[in-house]
mmCIF file of C-alpha atoms and ligand atoms in Angstrom:
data_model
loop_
_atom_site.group_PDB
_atom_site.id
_atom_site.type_symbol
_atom_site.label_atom_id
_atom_site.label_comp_id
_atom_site.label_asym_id
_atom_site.label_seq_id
_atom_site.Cartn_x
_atom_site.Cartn_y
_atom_site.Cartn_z
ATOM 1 C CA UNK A 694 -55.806 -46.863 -2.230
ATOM 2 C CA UNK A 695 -53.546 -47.634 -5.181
ATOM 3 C CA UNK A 696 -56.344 -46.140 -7.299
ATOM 4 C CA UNK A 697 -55.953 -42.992 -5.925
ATOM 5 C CA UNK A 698 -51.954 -43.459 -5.957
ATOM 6 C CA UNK A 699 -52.415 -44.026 -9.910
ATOM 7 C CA UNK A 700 -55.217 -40.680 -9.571
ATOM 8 C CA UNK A 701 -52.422 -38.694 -7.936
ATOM 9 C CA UNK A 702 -49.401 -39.775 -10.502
ATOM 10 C CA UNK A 703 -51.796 -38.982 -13.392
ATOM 11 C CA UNK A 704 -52.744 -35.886 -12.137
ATOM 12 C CA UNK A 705 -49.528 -34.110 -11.217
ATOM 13 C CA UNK A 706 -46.978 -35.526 -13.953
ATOM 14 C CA UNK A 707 -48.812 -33.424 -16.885
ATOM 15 C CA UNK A 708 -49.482 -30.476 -14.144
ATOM 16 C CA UNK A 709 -45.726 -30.785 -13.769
ATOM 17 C CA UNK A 710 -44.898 -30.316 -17.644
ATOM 18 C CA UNK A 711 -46.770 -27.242 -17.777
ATOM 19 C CA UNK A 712 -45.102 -25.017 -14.992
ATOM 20 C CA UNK A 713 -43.389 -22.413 -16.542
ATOM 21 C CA UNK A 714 -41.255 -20.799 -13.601
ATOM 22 C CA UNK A 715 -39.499 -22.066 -10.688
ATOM 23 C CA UNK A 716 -41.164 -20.837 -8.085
ATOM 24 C CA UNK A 717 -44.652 -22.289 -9.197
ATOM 25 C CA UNK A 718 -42.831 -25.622 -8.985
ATOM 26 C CA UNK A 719 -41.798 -25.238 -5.224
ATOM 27 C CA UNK A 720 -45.098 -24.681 -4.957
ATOM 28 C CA UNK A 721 -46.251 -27.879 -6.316
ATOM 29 C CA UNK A 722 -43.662 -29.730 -5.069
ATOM 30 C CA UNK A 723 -44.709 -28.931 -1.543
ATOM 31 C CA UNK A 724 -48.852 -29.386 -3.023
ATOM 32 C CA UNK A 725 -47.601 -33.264 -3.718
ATOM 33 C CA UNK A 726 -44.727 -34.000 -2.062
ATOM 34 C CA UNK A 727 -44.892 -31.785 1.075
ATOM 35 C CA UNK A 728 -44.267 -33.226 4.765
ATOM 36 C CA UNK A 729 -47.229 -31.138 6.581
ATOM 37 C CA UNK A 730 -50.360 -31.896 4.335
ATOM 38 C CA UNK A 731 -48.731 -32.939 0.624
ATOM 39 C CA UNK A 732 -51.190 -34.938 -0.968
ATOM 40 C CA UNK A 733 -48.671 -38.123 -1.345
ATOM 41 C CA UNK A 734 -48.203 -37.735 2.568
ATOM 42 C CA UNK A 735 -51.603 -37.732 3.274
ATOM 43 C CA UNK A 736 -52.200 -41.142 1.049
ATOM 44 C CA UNK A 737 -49.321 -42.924 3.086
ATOM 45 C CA UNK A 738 -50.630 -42.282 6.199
ATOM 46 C CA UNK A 739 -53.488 -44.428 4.991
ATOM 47 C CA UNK A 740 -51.379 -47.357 4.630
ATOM 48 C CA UNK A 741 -51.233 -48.545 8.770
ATOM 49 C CA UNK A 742 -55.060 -49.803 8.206
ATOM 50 C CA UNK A 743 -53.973 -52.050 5.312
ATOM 51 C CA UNK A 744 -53.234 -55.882 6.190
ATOM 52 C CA UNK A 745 -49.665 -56.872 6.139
ATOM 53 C CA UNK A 746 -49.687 -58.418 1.953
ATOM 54 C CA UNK A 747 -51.586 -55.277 0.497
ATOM 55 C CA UNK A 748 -49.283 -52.860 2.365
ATOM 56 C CA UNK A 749 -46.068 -54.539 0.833
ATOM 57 C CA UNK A 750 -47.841 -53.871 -2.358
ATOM 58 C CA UNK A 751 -49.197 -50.399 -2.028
ATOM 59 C CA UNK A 752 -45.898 -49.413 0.124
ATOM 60 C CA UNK A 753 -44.319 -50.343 -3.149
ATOM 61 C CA UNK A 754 -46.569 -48.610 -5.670
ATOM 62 C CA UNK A 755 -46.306 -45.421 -3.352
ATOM 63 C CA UNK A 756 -42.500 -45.785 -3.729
ATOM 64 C CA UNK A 757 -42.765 -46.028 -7.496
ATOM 65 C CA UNK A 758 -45.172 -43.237 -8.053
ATOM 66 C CA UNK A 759 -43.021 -40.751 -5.317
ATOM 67 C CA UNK A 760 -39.956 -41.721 -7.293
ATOM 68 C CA UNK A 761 -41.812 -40.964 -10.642
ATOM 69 C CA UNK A 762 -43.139 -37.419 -9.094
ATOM 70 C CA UNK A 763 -39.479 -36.254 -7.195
ATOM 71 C CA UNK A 764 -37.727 -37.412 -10.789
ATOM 72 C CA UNK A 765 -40.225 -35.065 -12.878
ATOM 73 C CA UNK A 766 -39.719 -32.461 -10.564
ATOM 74 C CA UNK A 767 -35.837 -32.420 -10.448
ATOM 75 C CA UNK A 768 -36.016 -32.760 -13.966
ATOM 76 C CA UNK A 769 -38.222 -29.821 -14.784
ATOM 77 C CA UNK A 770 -35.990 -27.953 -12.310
ATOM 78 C CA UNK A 771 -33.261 -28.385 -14.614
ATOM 79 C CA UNK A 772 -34.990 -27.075 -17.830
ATOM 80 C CA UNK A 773 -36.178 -24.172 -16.091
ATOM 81 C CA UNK A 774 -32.826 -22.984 -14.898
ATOM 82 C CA UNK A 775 -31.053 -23.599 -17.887
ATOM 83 C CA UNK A 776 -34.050 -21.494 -19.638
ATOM 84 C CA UNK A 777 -33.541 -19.010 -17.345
ATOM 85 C CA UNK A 778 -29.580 -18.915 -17.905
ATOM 86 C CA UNK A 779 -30.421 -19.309 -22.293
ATOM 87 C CA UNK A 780 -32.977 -16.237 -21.662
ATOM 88 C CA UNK A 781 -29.979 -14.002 -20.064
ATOM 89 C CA UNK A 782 -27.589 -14.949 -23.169
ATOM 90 C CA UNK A 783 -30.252 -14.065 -25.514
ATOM 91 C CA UNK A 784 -30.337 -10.413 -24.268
ATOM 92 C CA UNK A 785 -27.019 -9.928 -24.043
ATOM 93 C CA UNK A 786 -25.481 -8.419 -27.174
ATOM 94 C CA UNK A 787 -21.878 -8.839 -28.859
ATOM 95 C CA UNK A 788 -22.004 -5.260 -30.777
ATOM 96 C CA UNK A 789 -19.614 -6.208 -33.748
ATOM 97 C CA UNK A 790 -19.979 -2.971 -35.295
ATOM 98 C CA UNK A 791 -18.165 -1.211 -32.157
ATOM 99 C CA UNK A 792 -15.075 0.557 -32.905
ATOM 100 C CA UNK A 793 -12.179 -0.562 -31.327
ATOM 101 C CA UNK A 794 -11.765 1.178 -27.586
ATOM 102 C CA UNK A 795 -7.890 2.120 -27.283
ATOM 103 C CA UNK A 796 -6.089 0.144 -24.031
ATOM 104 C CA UNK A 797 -6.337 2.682 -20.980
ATOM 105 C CA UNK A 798 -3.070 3.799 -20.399
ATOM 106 C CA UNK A 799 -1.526 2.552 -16.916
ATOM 107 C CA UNK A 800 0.681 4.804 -15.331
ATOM 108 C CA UNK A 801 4.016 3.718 -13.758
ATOM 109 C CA UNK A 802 6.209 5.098 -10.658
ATOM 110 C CA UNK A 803 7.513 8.827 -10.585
ATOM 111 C CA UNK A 804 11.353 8.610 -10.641
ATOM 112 C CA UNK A 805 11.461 10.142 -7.333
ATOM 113 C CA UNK A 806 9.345 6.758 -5.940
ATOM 114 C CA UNK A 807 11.085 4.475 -7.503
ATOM 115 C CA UNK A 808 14.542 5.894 -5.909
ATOM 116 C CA UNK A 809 12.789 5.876 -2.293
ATOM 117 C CA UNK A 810 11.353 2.549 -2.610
ATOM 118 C CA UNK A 811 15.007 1.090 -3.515
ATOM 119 C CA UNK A 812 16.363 2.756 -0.535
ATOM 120 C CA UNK A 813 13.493 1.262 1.581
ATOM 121 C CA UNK A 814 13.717 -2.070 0.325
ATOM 122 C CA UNK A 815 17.680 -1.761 1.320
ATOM 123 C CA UNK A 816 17.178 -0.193 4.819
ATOM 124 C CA UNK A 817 14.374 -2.435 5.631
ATOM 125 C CA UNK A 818 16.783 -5.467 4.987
ATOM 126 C CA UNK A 819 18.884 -4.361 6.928
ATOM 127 C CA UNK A 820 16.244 -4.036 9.883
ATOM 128 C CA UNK A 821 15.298 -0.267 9.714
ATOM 129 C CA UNK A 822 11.324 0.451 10.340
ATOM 130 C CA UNK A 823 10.015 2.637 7.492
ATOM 131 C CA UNK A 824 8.582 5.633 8.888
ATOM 132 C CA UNK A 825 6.359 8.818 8.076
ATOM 133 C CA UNK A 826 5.771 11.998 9.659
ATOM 134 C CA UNK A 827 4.055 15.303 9.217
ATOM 135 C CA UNK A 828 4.966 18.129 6.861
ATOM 136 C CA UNK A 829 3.286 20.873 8.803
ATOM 137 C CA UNK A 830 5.543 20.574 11.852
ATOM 138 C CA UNK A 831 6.064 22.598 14.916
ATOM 139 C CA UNK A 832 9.382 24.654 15.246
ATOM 140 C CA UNK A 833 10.250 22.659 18.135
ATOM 141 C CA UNK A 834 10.711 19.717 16.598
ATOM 142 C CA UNK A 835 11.454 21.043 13.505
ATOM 143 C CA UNK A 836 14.392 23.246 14.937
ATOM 144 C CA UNK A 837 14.001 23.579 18.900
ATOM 145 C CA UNK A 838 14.893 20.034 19.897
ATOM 146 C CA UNK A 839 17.286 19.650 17.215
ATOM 147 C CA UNK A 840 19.391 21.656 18.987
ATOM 148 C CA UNK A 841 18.931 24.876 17.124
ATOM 149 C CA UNK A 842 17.400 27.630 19.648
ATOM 150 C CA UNK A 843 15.771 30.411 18.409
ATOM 151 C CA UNK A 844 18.226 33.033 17.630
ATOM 152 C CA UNK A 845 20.580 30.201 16.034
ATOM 153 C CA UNK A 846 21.600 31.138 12.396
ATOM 154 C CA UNK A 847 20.967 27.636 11.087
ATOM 155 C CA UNK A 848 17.076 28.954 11.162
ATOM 156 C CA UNK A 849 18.339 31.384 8.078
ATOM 157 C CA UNK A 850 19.417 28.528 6.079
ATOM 158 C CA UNK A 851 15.833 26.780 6.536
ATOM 159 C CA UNK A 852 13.918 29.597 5.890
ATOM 160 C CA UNK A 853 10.238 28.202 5.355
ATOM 161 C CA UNK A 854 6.819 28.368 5.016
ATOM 162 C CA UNK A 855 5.133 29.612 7.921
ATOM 163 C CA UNK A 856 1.324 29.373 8.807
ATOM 164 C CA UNK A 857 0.085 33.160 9.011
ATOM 165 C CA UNK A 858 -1.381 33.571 12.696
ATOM 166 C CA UNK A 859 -0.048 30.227 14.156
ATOM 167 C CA UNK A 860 3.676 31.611 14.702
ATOM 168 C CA UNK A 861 4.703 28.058 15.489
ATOM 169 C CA UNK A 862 3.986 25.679 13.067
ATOM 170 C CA UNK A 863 5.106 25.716 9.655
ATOM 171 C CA UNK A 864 6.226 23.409 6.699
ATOM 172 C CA UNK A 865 8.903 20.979 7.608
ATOM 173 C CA UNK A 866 12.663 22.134 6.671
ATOM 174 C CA UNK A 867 14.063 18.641 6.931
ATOM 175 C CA UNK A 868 13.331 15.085 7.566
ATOM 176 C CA UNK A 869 15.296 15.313 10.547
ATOM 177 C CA UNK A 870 12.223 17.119 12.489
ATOM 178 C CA UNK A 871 11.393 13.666 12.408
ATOM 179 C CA UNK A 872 14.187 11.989 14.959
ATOM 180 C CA UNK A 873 12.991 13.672 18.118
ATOM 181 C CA UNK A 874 9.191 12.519 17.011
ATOM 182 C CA UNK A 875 10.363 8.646 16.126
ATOM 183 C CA UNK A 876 12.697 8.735 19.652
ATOM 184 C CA UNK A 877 10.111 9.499 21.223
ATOM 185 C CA UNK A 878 7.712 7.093 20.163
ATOM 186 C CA UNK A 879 9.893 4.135 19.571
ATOM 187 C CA UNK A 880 12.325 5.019 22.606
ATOM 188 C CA UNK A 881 15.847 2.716 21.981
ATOM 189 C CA UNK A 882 17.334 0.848 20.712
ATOM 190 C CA UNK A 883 15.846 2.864 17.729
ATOM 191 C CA UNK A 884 16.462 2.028 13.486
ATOM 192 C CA UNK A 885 14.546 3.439 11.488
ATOM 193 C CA UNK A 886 14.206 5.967 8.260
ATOM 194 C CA UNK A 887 11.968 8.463 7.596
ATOM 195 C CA UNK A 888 11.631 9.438 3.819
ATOM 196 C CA UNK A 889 9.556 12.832 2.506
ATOM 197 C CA UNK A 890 8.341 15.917 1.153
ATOM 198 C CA UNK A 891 10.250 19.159 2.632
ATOM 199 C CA UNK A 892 9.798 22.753 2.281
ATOM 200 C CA UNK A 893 12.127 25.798 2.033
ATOM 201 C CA UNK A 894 11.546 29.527 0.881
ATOM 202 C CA UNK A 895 13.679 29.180 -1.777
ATOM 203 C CA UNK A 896 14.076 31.679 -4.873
ATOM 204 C CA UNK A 897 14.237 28.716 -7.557
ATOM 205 C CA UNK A 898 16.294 28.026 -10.306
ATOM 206 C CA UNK A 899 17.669 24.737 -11.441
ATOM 207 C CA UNK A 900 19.561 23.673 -8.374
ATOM 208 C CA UNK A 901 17.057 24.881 -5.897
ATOM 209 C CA UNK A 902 12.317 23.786 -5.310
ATOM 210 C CA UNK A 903 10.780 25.140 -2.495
ATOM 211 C CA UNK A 904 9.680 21.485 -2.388
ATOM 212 C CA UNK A 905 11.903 18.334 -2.202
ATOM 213 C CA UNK A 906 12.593 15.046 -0.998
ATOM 214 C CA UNK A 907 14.853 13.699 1.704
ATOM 215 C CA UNK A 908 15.338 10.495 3.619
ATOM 216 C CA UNK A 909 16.243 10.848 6.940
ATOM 217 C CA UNK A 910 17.934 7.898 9.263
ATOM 218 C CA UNK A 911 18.358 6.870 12.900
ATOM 219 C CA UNK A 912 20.466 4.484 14.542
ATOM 220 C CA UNK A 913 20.525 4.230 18.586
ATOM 221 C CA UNK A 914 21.516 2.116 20.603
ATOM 222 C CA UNK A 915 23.874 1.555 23.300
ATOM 223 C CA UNK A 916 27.422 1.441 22.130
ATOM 224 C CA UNK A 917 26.978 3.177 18.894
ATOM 225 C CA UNK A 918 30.257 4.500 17.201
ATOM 226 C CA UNK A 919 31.650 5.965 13.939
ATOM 227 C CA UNK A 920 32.080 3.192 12.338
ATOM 228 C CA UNK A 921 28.927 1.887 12.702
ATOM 229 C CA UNK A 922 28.114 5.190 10.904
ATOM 230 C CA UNK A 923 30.262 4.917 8.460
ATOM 231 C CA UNK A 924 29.593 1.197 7.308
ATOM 232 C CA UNK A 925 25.917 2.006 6.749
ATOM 233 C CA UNK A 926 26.130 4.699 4.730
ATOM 234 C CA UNK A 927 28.903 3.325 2.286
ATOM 235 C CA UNK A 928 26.438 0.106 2.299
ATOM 236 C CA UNK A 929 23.835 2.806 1.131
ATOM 237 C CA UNK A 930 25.763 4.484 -1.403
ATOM 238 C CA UNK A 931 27.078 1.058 -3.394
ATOM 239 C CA UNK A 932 23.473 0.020 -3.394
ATOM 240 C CA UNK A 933 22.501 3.360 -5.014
ATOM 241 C CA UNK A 934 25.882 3.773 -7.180
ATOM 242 C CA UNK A 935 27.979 0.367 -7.296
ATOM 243 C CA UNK A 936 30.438 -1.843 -5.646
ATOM 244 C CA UNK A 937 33.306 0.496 -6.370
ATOM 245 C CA UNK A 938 31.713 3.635 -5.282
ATOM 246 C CA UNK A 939 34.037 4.857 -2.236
ATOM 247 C CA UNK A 940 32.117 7.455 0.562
ATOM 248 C CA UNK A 941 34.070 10.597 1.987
ATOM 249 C CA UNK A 942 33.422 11.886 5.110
ATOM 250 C CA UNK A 943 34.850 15.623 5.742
ATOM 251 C CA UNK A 944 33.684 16.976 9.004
ATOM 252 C CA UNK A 945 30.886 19.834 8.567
ATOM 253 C CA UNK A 946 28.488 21.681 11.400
ATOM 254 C CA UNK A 947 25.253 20.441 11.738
ATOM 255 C CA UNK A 948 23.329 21.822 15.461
ATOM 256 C CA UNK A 949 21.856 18.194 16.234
ATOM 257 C CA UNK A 950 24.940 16.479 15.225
ATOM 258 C CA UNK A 951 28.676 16.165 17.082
ATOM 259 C CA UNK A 952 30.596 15.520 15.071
ATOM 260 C CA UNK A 953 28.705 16.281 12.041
ATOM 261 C CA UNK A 954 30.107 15.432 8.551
ATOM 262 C CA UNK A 955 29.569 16.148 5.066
ATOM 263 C CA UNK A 956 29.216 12.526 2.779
ATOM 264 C CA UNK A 957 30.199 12.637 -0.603
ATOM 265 C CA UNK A 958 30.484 9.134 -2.851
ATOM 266 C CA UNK A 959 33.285 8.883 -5.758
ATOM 267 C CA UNK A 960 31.125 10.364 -9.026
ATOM 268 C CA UNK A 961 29.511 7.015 -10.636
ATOM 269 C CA UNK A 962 29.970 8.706 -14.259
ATOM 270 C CA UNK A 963 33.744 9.331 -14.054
ATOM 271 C CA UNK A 964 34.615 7.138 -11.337
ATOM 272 C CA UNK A 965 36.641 9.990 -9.828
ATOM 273 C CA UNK A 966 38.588 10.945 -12.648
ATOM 274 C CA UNK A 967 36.345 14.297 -13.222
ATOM 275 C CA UNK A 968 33.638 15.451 -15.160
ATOM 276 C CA UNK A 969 30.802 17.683 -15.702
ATOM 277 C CA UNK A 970 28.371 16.267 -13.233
ATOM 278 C CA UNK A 971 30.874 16.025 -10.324
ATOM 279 C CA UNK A 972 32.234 19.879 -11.161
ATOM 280 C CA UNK A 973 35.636 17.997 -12.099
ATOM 281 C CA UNK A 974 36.255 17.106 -8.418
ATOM 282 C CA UNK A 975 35.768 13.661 -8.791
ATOM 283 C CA UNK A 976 33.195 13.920 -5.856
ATOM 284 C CA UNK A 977 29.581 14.169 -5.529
ATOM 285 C CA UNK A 978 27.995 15.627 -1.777
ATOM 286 C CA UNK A 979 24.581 13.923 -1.237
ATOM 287 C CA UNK A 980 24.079 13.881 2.898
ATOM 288 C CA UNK A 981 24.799 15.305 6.002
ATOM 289 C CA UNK A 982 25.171 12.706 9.141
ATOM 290 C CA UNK A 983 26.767 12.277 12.471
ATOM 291 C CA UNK A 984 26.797 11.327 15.755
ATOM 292 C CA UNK A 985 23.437 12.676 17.508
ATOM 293 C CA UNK A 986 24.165 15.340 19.907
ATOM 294 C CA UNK A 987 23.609 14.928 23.860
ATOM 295 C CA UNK A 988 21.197 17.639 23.704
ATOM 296 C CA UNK A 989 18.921 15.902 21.354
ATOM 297 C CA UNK A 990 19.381 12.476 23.128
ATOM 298 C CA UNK A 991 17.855 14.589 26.107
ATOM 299 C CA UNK A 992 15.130 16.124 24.614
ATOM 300 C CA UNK A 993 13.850 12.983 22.755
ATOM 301 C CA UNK A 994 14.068 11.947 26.779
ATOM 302 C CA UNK A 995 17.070 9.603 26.604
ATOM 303 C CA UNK A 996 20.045 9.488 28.582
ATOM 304 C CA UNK A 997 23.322 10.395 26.615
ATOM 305 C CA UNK A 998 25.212 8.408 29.069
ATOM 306 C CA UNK A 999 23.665 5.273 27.960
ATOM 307 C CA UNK A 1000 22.819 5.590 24.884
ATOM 308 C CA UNK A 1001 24.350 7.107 21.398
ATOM 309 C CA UNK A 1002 23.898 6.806 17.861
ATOM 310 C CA UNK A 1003 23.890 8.034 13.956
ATOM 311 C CA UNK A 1004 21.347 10.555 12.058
ATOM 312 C CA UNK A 1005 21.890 11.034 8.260
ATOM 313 C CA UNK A 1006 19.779 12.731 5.728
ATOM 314 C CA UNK A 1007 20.166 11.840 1.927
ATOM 315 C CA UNK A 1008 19.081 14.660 -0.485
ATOM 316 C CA UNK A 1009 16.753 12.028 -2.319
ATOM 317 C CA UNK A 1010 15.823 14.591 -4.666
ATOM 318 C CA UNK A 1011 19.671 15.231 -5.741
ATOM 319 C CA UNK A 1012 19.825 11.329 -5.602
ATOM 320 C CA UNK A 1013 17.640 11.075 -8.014
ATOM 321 C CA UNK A 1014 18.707 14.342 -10.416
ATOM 322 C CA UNK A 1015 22.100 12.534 -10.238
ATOM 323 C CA UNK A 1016 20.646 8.589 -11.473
ATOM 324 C CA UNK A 1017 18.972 9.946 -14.353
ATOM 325 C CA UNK A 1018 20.856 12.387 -15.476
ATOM 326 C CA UNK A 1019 18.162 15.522 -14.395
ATOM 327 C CA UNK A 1020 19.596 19.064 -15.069
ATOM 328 C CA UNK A 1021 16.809 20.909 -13.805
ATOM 329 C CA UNK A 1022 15.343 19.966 -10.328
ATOM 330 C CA UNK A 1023 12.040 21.955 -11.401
ATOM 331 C CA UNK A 1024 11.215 19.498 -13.981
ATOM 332 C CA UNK A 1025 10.366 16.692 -11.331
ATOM 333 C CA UNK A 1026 7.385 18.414 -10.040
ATOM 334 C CA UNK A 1027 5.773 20.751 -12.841
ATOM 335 C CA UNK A 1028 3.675 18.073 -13.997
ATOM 336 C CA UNK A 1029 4.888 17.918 -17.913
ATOM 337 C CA UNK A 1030 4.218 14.631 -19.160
ATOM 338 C CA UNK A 1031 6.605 14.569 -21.431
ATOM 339 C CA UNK A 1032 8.844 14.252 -18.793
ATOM 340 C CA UNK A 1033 7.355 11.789 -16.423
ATOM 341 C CA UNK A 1034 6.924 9.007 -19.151
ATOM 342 C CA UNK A 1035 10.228 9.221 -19.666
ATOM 343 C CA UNK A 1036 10.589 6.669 -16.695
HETATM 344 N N1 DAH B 1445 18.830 17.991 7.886
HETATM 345 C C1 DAH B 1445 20.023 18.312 7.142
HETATM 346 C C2 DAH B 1445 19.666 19.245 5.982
HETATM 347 O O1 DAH B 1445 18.531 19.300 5.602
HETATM 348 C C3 DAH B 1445 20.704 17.076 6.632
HETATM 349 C C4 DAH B 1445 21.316 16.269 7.731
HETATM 350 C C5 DAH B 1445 22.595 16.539 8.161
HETATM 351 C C6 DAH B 1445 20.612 15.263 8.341
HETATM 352 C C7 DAH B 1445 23.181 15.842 9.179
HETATM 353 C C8 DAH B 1445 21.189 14.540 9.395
HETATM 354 C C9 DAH B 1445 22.490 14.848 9.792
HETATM 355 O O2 DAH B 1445 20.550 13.554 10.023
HETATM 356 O O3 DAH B 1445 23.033 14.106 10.788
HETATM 357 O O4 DAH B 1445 20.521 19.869 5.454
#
């Protein structure tokens, strides 16, 4: 028996040093060493008809010459994989002669983002959910359940966009077609903002897009007042303009609102002295807000005896003319990149 243990070792070790891929060693691996029928398995089932002394010995010589195989093995395993890994490198090529491939250029946030996400980041601080809505929208919530009925001259103002054939849906005049959606959704107590893209039939020039940006907000709950109102929005406009910015609030008639105001924040170039920006008045208007109106309360199907709260839309395309210094509200959205990497 340990003449055919020596036969086996002398057999396999130079078999083993001529394999030449990894999968022919499995395969020989399992020919010697295998559990069902390998060749060393076979030889040590031999050994229970050996007397006690010669199977110490052989036991040990079988030891010695499994040892001897598995170590082979493992090691040819090695060489082989690091061949394999050498034989990738080699293929691979380092072109030195390439020319020198410019840095693709990243791009960067539109002005118009980066004023939204600031007011985000403050309303959401502040505990407001950041929502969005549609900007083909029906008339009712775009005007009906605002509280401005058919035949209501506010609907001049908005003229829109209006799908040809489907007399009741058109482009959204206002983020505020928005409130009755979110009410109704959410139900109260409600905070939340809604920023977007908005639509008007506009004949443009440089204070007037047929598309633009506002952010709309909502605050209901029960117990809601003026003041409430009035402490957000002046928290809004020293984020956007400073600590010594001051807000004015002259009443103004919005349908959806009672009372409705008109916000205007001390100019942040002058300081309220004057200038060109602010038209000398020492003012600059950018939103409408007010307490909602009962109506709307109903039709976002909430009781008005319960509960009350604030709307107020920011112009965030004016907000952001004003921060940089824009003249012409047509620039932000004709796609001249000599503008937009400006910012
Ligand atoms: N939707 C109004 C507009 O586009 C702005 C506005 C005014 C929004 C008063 C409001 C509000 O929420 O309370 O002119």
């Amino acid at each position: 028996m340990q003449d055919k243990l020596q036969q086996l070792k002398e057999k396999a070790l130079p078999e083993i040093a001529v394999i030449k891929n990894e999968s022919e060693l499995t395969e020989l691996e399992n020919k010697y060493l295998g559990r069902k029928n390998g060749e060393m398995t076979e030889l040590m089932k031999g050994l229970k008809e050996l007397n006690s002394e010669e199977k110490k010995n052989t036991g040990q010589l079988l030891n010695e010459i499994k040892k001897e195989i598995e170590e082979a093995i493992n090691k040819k395993r090695e060489v082989l994989s690091n061949a394999g890994f050498n034989e990738r490198v080699s293929k691979e090529k380092v072109d030195l002669s390439q020319p020198y491939l410019p840095k693709k250029e990243s791009g960067h946030l539109h002005p118009n983002s980066i004023v939204q996400k600031k007011l985000e980041d403050l309303f959401v601080s502040m505990g407001f959910l950041v929502l969005d809505s549609v900007e083909l929208e029906s008339d009712y919530y775009n005007f009906e359940a605002l509280n401005i009925s058919d035949t209501h001259p506010a609907r001049e103002m908005q003229d829109t966009f209006y799908i040809k054939n489907h007399g009741n849906w058109l482009m959204r005049t206002h983020t505020s077609a928005n409130q009755v959606r979110a009410i109704e959704k959410f139900g109260a107590p409600l905070r939340m903002i809604t920023p977007g893209r908005c639509f008007r039939n506009e004949a443009t020039d440089a204070r007037h897009e047929h598309t633009f940006y506002q952010l709309e907000g909502v605050v209901i709950d029960k117990n809601i007042n003026f003041g409430h109102m009035k402490a957000v929005l002046e928290t809004v406009a020293r984020c956007l303009f400073g600590s010594e910015t001051k807000v004015r609030l002259r009443p103004k008639f919005y349908p959806f609102v009672e009372p409705g105001v008109n916000g205007e924040v001390t100019c942040f170039l002058c300081g309220g002295k004057g200038c060109s920006v602010c038209k000398q008045t020492g003012w600059m208007e950018i939103f409408g807000a007010g307490m909602i109106h009962p109506n709307v309360l109903k039709y976002s199907g909430l009781d008005p005896k319960v509960y009350s709260g604030f709307a107020f839309g920011f112009g965030l395309t004016r907000l952001v003319m004003l921060k940089y210094g824009i003249d012409d509200v047509r620039l932000l959205q004709n796609g001249d990149l000599r503008f937009v990497k400006q910012f």
